[in-house]
Short mmCIF file of C-alpha atoms in Angstrom, two decimals:
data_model
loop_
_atom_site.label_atom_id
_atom_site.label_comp_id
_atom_site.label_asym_id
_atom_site.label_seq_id
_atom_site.Cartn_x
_atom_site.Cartn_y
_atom_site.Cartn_z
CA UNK A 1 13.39 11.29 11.62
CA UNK A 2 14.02 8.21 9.41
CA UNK A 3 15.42 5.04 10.96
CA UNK A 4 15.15 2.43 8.54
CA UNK A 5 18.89 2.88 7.79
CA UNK A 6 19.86 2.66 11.05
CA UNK A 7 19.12 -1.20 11.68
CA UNK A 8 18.42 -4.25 9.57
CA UNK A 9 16.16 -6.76 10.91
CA UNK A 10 14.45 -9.83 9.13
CA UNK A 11 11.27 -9.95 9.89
CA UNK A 12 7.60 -9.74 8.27
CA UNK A 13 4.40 -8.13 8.47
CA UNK A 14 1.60 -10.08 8.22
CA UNK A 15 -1.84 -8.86 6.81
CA UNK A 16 -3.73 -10.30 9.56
CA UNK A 17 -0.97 -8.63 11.91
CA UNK A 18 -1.47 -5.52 9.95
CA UNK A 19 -4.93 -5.27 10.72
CA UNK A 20 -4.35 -6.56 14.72
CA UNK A 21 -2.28 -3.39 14.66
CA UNK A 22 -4.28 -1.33 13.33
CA UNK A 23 -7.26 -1.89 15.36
CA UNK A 24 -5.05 -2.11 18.91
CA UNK A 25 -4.02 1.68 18.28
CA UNK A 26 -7.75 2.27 18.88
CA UNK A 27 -7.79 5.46 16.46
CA UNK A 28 -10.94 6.22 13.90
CA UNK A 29 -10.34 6.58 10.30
CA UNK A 30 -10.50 4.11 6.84
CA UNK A 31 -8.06 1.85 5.83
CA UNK A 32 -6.52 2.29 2.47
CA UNK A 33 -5.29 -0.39 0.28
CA UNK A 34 -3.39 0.60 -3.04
CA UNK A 35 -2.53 -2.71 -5.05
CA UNK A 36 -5.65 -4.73 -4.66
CA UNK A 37 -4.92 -7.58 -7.35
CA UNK A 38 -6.57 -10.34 -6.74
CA UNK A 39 -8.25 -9.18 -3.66
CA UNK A 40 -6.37 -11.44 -1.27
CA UNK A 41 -4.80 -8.92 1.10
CA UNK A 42 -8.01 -7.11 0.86
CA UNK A 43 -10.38 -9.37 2.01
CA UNK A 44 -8.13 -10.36 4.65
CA UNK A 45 -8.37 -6.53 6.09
CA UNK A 46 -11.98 -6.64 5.85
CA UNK A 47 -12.66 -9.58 7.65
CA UNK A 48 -10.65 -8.46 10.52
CA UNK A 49 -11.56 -5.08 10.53
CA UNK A 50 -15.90 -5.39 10.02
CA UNK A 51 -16.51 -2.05 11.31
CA UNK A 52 -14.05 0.28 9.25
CA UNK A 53 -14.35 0.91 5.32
CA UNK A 54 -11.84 -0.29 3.25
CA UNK A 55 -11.08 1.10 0.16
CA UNK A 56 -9.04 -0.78 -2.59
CA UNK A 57 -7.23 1.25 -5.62
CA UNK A 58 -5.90 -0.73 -8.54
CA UNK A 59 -6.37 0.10 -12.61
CA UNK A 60 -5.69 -4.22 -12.81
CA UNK A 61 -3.16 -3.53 -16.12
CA UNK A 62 0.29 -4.74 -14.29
CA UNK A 63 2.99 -2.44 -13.68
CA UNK A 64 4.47 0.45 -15.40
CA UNK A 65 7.85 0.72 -16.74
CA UNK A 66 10.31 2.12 -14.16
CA UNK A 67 12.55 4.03 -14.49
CA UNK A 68 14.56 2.40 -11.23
CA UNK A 69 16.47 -0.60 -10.99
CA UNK A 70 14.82 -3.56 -10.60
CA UNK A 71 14.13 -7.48 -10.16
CA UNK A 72 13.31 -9.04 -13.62
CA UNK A 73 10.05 -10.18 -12.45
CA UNK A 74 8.92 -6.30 -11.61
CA UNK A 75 8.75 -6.17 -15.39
CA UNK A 76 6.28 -3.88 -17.05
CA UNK A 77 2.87 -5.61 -16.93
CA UNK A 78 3.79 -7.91 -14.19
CA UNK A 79 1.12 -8.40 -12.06
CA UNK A 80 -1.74 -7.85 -14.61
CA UNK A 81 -5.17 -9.44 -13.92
CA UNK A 82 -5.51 -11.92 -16.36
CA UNK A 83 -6.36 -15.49 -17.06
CA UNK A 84 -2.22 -16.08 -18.38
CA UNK A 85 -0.43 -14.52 -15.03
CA UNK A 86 -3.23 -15.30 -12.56
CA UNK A 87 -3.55 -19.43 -10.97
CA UNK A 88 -7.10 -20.40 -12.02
CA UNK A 89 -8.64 -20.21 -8.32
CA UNK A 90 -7.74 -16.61 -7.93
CA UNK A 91 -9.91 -14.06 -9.57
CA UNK A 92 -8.37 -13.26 -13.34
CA UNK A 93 -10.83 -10.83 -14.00
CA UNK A 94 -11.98 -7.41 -12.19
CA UNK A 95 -15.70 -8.93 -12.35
CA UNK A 96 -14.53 -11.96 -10.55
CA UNK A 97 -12.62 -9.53 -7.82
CA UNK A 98 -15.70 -7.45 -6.91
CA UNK A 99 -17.16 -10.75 -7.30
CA UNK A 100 -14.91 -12.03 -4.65
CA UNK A 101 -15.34 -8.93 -2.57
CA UNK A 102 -19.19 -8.66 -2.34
CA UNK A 103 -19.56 -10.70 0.52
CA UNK A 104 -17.42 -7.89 2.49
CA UNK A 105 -20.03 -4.75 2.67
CA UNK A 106 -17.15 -2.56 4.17
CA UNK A 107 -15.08 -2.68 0.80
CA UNK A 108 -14.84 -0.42 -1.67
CA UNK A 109 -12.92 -0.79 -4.79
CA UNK A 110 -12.09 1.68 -7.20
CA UNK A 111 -11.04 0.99 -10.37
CA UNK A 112 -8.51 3.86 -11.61
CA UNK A 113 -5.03 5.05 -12.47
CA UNK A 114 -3.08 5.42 -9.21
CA UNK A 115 -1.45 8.91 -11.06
CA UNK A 116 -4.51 10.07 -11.56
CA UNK A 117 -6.33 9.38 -8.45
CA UNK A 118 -8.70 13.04 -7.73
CA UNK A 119 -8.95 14.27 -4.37
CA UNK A 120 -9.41 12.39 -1.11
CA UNK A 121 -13.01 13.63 -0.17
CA UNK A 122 -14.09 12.78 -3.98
CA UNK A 123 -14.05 9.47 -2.99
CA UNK A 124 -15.59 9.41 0.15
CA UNK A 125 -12.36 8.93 2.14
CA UNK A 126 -11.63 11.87 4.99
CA UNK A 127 -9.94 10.65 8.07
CA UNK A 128 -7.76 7.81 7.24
CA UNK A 129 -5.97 5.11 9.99
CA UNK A 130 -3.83 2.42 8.09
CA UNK A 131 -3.03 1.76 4.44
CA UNK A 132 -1.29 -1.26 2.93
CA UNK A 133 0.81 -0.29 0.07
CA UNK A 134 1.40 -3.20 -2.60
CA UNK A 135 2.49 -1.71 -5.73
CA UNK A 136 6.04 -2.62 -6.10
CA UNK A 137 7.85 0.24 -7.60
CA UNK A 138 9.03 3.66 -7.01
CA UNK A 139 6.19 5.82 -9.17
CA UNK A 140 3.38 4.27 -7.85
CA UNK A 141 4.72 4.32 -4.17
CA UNK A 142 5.44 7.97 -4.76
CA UNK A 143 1.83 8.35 -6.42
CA UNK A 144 0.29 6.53 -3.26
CA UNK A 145 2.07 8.62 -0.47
CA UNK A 146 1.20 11.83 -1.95
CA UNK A 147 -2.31 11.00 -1.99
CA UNK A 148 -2.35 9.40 1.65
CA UNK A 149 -0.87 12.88 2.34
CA UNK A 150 -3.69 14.87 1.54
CA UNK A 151 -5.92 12.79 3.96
CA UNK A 152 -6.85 13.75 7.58
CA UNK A 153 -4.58 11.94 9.95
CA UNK A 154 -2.38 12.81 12.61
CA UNK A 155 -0.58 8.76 12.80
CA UNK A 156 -1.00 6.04 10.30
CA UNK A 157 0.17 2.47 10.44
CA UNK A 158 1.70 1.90 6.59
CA UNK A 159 2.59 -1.67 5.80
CA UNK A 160 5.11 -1.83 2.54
CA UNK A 161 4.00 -5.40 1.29
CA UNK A 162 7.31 -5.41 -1.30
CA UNK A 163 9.46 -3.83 1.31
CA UNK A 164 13.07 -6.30 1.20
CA UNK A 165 14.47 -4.41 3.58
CA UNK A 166 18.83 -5.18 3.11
CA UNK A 167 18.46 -6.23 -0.60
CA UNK A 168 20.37 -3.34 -2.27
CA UNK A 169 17.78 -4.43 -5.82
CA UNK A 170 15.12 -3.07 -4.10
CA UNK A 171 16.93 -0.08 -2.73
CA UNK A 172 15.33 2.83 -5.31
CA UNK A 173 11.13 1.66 -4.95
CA UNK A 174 9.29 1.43 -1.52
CA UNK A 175 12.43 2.68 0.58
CA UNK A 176 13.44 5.37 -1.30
CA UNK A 177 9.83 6.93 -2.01
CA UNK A 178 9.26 6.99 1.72
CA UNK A 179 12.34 8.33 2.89
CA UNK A 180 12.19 11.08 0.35
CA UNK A 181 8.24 11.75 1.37
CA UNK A 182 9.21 11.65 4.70
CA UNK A 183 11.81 13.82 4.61
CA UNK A 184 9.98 16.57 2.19
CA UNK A 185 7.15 16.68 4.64
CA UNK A 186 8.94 16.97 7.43
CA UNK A 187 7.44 12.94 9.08
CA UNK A 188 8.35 11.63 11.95
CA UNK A 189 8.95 7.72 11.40
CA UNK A 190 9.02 4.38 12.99
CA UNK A 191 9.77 1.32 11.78
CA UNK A 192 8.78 -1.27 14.26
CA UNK A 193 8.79 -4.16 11.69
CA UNK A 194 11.89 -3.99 8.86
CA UNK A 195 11.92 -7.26 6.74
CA UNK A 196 10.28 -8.46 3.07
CA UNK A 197 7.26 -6.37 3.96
CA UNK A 198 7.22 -4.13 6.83
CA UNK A 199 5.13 -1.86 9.53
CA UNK A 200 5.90 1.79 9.62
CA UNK A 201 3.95 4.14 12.06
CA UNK A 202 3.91 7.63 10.21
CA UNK A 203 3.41 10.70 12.46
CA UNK A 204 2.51 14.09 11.20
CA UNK A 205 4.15 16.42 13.40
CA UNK A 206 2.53 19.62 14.45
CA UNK A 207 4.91 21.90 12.30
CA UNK A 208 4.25 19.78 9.15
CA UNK A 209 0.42 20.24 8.84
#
């Protein structure tokens, strides 16, 4: 079941409500961040969630070309970490963003191709409870679900940070790679939270696994 095309509601999903959330369902697992930038939304996790890991995936080069429709500013290499895109207090460099993040012992960040991520249990990561998902466009989001999908979880809290839920420009990235995921695995979904970013509880039924 999808139902994000059944209703259109403006609201927002904060990361500090992402993490409330997360931590309320009172299940074990990791949370998974894929889009870590400059460690903002990260850090954020961390500090509200002390006793879970939290693992970060971002290569730091910008985006990819699409091959979707999309907002001029989702150009490729939007979004890269460097001192001509990045404000001057934010990290600009990936030293200064594991620089940032030492101070949080439950982070991990790993610095690699989304498309070429290996297996979940080479990195450590087996049972798995939320995952923030802030890459933008369709192939990553495609890239990031498949890999969430070979993690152990039976419900996972997913919060799309570039979600613009009733903007048809948007219509082809974080929408459309869930609904087709979703739909290929055979997901049940909820959608709680359906604005610019959004909450969506994930539940792998028992004929899916």
């Amino acid at each position: 079941m999808y139902e994000s095309e059944d209703f259109c509601v403006i609201n927002d999903l904060e990361i500090s409500e992402f993490a409330r959330i997360i931590d309320n369902l009172g299940q074990d697992g990791d949370v998974l961040e894929f889009g870590v930038y400059t460690a903002e939304s990260i850090s954020t996790i961390a500090s509200a969630l002390p006793q879970r890991k939290i693992i970060g995936f971002d290569h730091f080069q910008g985006l990819e070309q699409t091959e979707h429709f999309h907002p001029l500013e989702w150009c490729e290499g939007a979004f890269k970490l460097d001192a001509f895109s990045v404000p001057f207090w934010l990290p600009r460099t990936i030293e200064e963003v594991f620089q940032k993040t030492e101070c949080y012992r439950n982070i991990r960040l790993i610095v690699e191709d989304i498309h070429q991520l290996k297996e979940p249990n080479f990195y450590g990561i087996s049972k798995i409870a939320g995952v923030h998902i802030d890459v933008k466009i369709y192939e990553p989001t495609v890239s990031a679900l498949n890999f969430i999908e070979r993690c152990e979880w039976s419900l996972i809290f997913i919060r799309f940070s570039d979600w613009h839920s009733c903007e048809e420009i948007y219509d082809s990235h974080g929408r459309l790679a869930l609904k087709e995921w979703v739909e290929r695995n055979g997901f049940s979904v909820s959608i709680p939270i359906n604005g610019l970013s959004s909450g969506v509880f994930v539940f792998r039924n028992s004929h899916s696994e």
